[in-house]
XYZ file of N, CA and C in Angstrom:
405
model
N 8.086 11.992 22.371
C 7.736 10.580 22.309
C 9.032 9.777 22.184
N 9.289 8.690 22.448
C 10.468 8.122 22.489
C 10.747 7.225 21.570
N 11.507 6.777 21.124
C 11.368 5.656 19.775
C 11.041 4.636 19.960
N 10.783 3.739 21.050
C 10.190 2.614 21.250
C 8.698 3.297 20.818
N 8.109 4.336 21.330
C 6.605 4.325 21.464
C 6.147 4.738 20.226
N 7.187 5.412 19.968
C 7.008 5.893 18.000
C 7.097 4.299 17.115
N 7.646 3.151 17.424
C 7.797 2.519 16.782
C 6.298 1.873 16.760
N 5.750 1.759 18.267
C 4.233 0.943 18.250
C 3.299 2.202 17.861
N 3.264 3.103 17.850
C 2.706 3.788 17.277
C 2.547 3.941 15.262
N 3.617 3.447 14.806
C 4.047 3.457 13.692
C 3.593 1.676 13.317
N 3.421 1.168 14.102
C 2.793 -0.451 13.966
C 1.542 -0.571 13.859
N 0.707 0.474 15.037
C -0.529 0.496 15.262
C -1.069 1.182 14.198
N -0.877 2.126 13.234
C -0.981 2.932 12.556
C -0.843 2.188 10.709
N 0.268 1.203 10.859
C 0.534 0.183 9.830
C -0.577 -1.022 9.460
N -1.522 -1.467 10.936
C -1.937 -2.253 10.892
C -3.541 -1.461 10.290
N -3.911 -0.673 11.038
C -5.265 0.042 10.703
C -5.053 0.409 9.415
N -4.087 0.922 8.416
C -4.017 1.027 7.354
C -4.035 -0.392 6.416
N -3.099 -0.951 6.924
C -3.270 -2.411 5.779
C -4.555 -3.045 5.629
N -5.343 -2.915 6.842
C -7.263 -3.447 6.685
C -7.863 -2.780 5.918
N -7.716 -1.590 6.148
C -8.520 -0.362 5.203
C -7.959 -0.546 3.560
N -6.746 -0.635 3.382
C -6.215 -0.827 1.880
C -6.483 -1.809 1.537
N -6.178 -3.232 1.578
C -7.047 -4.234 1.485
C -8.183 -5.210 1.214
N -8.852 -3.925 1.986
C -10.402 -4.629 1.571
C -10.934 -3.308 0.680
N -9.695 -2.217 0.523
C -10.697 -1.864 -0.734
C -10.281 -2.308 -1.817
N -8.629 -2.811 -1.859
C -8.273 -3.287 -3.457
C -9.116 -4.765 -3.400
N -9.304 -4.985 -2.598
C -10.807 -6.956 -2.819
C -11.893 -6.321 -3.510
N -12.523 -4.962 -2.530
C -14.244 -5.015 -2.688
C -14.629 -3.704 -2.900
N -13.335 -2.352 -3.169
C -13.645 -1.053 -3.008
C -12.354 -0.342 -4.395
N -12.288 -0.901 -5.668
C -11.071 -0.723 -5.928
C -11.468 0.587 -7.283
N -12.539 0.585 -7.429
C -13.168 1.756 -8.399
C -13.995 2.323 -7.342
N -14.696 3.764 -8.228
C -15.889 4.532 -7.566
C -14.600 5.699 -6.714
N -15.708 6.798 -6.243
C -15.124 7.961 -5.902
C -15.067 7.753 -4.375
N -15.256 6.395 -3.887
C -14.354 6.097 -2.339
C -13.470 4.960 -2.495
N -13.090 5.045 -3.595
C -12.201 3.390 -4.216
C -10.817 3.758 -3.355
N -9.721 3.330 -3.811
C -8.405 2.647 -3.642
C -8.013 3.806 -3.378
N -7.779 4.708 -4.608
C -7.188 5.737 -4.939
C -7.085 6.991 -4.367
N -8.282 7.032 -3.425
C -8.144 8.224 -2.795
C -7.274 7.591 -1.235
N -6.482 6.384 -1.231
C -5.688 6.653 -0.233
C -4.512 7.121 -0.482
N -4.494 7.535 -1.944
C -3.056 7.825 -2.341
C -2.737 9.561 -2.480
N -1.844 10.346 -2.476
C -1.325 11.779 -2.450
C -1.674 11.912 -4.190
N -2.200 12.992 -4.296
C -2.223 13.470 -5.839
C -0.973 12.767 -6.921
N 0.400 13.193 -6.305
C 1.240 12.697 -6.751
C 1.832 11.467 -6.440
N 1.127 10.501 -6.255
C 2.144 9.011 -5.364
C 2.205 8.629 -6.974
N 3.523 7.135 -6.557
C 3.730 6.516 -7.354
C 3.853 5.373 -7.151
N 3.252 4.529 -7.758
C 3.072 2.966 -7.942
C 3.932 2.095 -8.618
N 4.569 1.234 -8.032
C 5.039 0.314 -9.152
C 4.132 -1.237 -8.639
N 4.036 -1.628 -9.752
C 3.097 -3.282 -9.403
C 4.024 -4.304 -10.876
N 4.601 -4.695 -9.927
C 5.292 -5.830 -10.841
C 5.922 -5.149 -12.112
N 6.912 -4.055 -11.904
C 7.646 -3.867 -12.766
C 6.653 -2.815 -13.565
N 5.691 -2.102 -13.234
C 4.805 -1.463 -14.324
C 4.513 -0.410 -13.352
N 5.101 1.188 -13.653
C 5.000 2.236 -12.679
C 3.765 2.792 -13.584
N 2.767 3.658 -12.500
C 2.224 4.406 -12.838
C 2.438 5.807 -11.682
N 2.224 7.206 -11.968
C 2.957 8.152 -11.649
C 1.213 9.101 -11.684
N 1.039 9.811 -10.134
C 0.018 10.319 -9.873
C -1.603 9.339 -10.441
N -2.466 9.769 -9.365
C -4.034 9.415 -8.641
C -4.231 8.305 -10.407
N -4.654 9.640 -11.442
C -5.235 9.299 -12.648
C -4.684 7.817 -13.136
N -3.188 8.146 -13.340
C -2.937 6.870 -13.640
C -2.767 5.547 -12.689
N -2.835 5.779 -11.142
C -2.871 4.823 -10.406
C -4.097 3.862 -10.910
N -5.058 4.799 -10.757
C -6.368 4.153 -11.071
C -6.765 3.859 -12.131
N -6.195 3.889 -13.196
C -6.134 3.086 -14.595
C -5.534 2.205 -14.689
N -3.652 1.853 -13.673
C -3.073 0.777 -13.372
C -4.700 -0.469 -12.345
N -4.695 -0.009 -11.890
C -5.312 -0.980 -10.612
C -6.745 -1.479 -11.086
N -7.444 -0.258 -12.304
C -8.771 -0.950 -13.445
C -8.328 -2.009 -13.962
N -7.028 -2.389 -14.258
C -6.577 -3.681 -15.121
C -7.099 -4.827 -14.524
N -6.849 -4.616 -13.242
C -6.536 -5.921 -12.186
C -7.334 -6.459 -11.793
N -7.471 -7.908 -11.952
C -8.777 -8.424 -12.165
C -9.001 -8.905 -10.139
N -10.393 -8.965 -9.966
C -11.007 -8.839 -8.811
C -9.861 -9.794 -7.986
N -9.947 -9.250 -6.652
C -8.738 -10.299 -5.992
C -9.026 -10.454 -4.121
N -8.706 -11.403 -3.283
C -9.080 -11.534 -2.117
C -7.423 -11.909 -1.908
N -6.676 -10.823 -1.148
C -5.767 -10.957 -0.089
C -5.901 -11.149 1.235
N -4.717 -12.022 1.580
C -4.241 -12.806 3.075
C -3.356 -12.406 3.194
N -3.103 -11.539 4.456
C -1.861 -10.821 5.136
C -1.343 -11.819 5.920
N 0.462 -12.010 5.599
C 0.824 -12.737 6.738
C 1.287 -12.042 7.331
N 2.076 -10.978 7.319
C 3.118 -10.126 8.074
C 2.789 -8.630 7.735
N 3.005 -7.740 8.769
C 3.051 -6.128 8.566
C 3.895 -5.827 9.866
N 4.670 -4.674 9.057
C 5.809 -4.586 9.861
C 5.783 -2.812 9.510
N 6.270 -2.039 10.323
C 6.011 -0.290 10.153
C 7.562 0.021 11.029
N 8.171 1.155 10.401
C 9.533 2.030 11.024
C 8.875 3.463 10.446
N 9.486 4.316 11.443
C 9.374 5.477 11.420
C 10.244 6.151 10.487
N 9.910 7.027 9.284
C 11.583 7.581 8.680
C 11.662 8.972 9.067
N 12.988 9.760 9.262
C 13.227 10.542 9.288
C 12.434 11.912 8.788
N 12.249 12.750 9.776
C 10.723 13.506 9.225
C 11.607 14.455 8.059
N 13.124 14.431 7.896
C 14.026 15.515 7.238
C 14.138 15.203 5.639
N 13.668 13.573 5.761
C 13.866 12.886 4.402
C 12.347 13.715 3.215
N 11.392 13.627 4.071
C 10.062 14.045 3.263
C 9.290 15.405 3.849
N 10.248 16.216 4.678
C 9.917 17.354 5.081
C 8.843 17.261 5.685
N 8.224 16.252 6.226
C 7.046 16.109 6.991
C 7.275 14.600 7.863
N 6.179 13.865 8.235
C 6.273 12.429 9.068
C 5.895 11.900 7.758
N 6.557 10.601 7.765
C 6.277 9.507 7.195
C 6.899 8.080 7.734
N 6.244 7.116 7.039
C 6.266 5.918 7.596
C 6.679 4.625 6.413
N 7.518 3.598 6.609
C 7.200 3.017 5.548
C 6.504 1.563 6.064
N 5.798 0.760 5.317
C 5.324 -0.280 5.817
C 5.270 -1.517 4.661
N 5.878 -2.178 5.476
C 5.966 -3.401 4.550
C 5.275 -4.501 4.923
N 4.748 -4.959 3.432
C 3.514 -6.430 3.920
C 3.632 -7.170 3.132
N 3.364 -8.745 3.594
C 3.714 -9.985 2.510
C 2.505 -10.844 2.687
N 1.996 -11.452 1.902
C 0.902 -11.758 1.767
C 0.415 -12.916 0.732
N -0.741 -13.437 0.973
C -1.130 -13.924 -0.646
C -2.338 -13.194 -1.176
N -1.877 -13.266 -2.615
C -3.144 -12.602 -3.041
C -3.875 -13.826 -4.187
N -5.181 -14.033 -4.525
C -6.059 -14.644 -5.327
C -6.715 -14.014 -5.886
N -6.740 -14.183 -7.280
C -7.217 -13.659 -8.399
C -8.322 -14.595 -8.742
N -9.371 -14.020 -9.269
C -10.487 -15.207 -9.839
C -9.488 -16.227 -10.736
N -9.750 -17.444 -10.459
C -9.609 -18.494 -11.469
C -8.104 -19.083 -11.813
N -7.284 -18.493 -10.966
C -5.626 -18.078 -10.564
C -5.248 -18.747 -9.199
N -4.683 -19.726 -9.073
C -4.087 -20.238 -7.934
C -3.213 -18.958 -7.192
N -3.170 -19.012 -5.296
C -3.065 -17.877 -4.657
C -1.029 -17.549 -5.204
N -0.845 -16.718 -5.268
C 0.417 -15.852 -5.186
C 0.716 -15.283 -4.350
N 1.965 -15.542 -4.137
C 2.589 -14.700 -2.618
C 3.369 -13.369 -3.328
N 3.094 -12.265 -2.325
C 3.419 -11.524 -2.848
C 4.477 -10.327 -1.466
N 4.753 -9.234 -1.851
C 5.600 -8.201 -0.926
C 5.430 -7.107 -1.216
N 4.652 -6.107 -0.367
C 4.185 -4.655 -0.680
C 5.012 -3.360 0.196
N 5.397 -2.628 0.004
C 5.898 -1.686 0.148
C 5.172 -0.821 0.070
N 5.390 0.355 1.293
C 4.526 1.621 0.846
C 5.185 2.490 1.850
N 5.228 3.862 1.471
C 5.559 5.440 2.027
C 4.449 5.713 2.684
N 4.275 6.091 3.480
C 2.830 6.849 4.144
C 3.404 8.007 4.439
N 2.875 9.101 3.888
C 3.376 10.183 4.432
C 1.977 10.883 4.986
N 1.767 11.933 6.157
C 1.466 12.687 6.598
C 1.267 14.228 5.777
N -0.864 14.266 5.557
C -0.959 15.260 4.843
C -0.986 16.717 5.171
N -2.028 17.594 4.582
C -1.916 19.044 5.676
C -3.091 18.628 6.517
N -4.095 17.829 5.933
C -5.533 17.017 7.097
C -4.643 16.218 8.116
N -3.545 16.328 7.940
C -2.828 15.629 8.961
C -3.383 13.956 9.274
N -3.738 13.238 7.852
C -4.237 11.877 7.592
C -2.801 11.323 7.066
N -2.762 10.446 6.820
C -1.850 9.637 6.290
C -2.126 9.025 4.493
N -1.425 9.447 3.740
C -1.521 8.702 2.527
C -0.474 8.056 1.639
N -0.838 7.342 0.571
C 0.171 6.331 0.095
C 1.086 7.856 -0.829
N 2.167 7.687 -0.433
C 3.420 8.476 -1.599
C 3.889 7.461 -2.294
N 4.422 6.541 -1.799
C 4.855 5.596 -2.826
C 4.752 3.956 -2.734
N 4.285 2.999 -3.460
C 3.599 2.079 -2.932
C 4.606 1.294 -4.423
N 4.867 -0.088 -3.852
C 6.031 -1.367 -4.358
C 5.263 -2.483 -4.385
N 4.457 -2.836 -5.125
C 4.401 -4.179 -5.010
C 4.674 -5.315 -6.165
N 5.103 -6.686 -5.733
C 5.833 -7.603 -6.292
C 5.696 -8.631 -5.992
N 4.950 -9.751 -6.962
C 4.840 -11.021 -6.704
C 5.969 -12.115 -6.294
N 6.409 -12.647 -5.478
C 7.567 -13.493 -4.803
C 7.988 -14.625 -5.740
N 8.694 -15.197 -5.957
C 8.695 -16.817 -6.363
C 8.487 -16.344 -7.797
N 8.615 -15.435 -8.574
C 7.915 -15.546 -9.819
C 9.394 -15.394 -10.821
N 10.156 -16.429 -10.293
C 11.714 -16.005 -11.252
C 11.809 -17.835 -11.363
């Protein structure tokens, strides 16, 4: 495959993921098809300066968080080096606003690893997110 086609491939692949993540942290963010199972046993989260480290505690970070409806403005996907994570992965970055009940909207910037499992699916390894403007 050539790197132009790896790159839209790595876009097309960025975009079908950011819908699916999305609308489950809005409307799917508990329960045993929640958030969490897009993530690797071991991923790690940071959300505004507050890491949580593997599934269990992702999903005790993300129980905090009170109900929310995100607006994607931008998603953007590069291919990384398959030598870096001994397999394919991807990173994808998205900026957005997010609204919290009762909370004027926040812009925010998400980061995430997608790496490639042995189902040969894609899941979150490591996921960044950080509210903008908040200094």
């Amino acid at each position: 495959m050539s790197k132009a086609a790896e790159i839209v491939t790595c876009n097309e692949t960025a975009d079908a993921f950011q819908k699916l993540y999305y609308e489950k942290l809005d409307k799917q963010r508990h329960g045993t098809h929640g958030l969490v199972n897009l993530y690797t046993p071991e991923a790690t989260m940071t959300w505004n300066g507050n890491t949580a480290k593997e599934r269990s505690s992702i999903a005790e970070l993300l129980g905090t968080l009170p109900m929310s409806t995100c607006h994607i403005h931008s998603v953007d996907a590069q291919p990384i080096n398959e030598k870096a994570f001994n397999n394919k992965a991807i990173m994808v970055a998205i900026t957005g606003n997010i609204r919290y009940s009762g909370i004027p909207d926040k812009e925010f910037a998400q980061t995430f690893i997608l790496q490639k499992t042995d189902s040969a699916t894609m899941k979150i390894s490591y996921d960044c997110f950080r509210f903008l403007n908040e200094f």
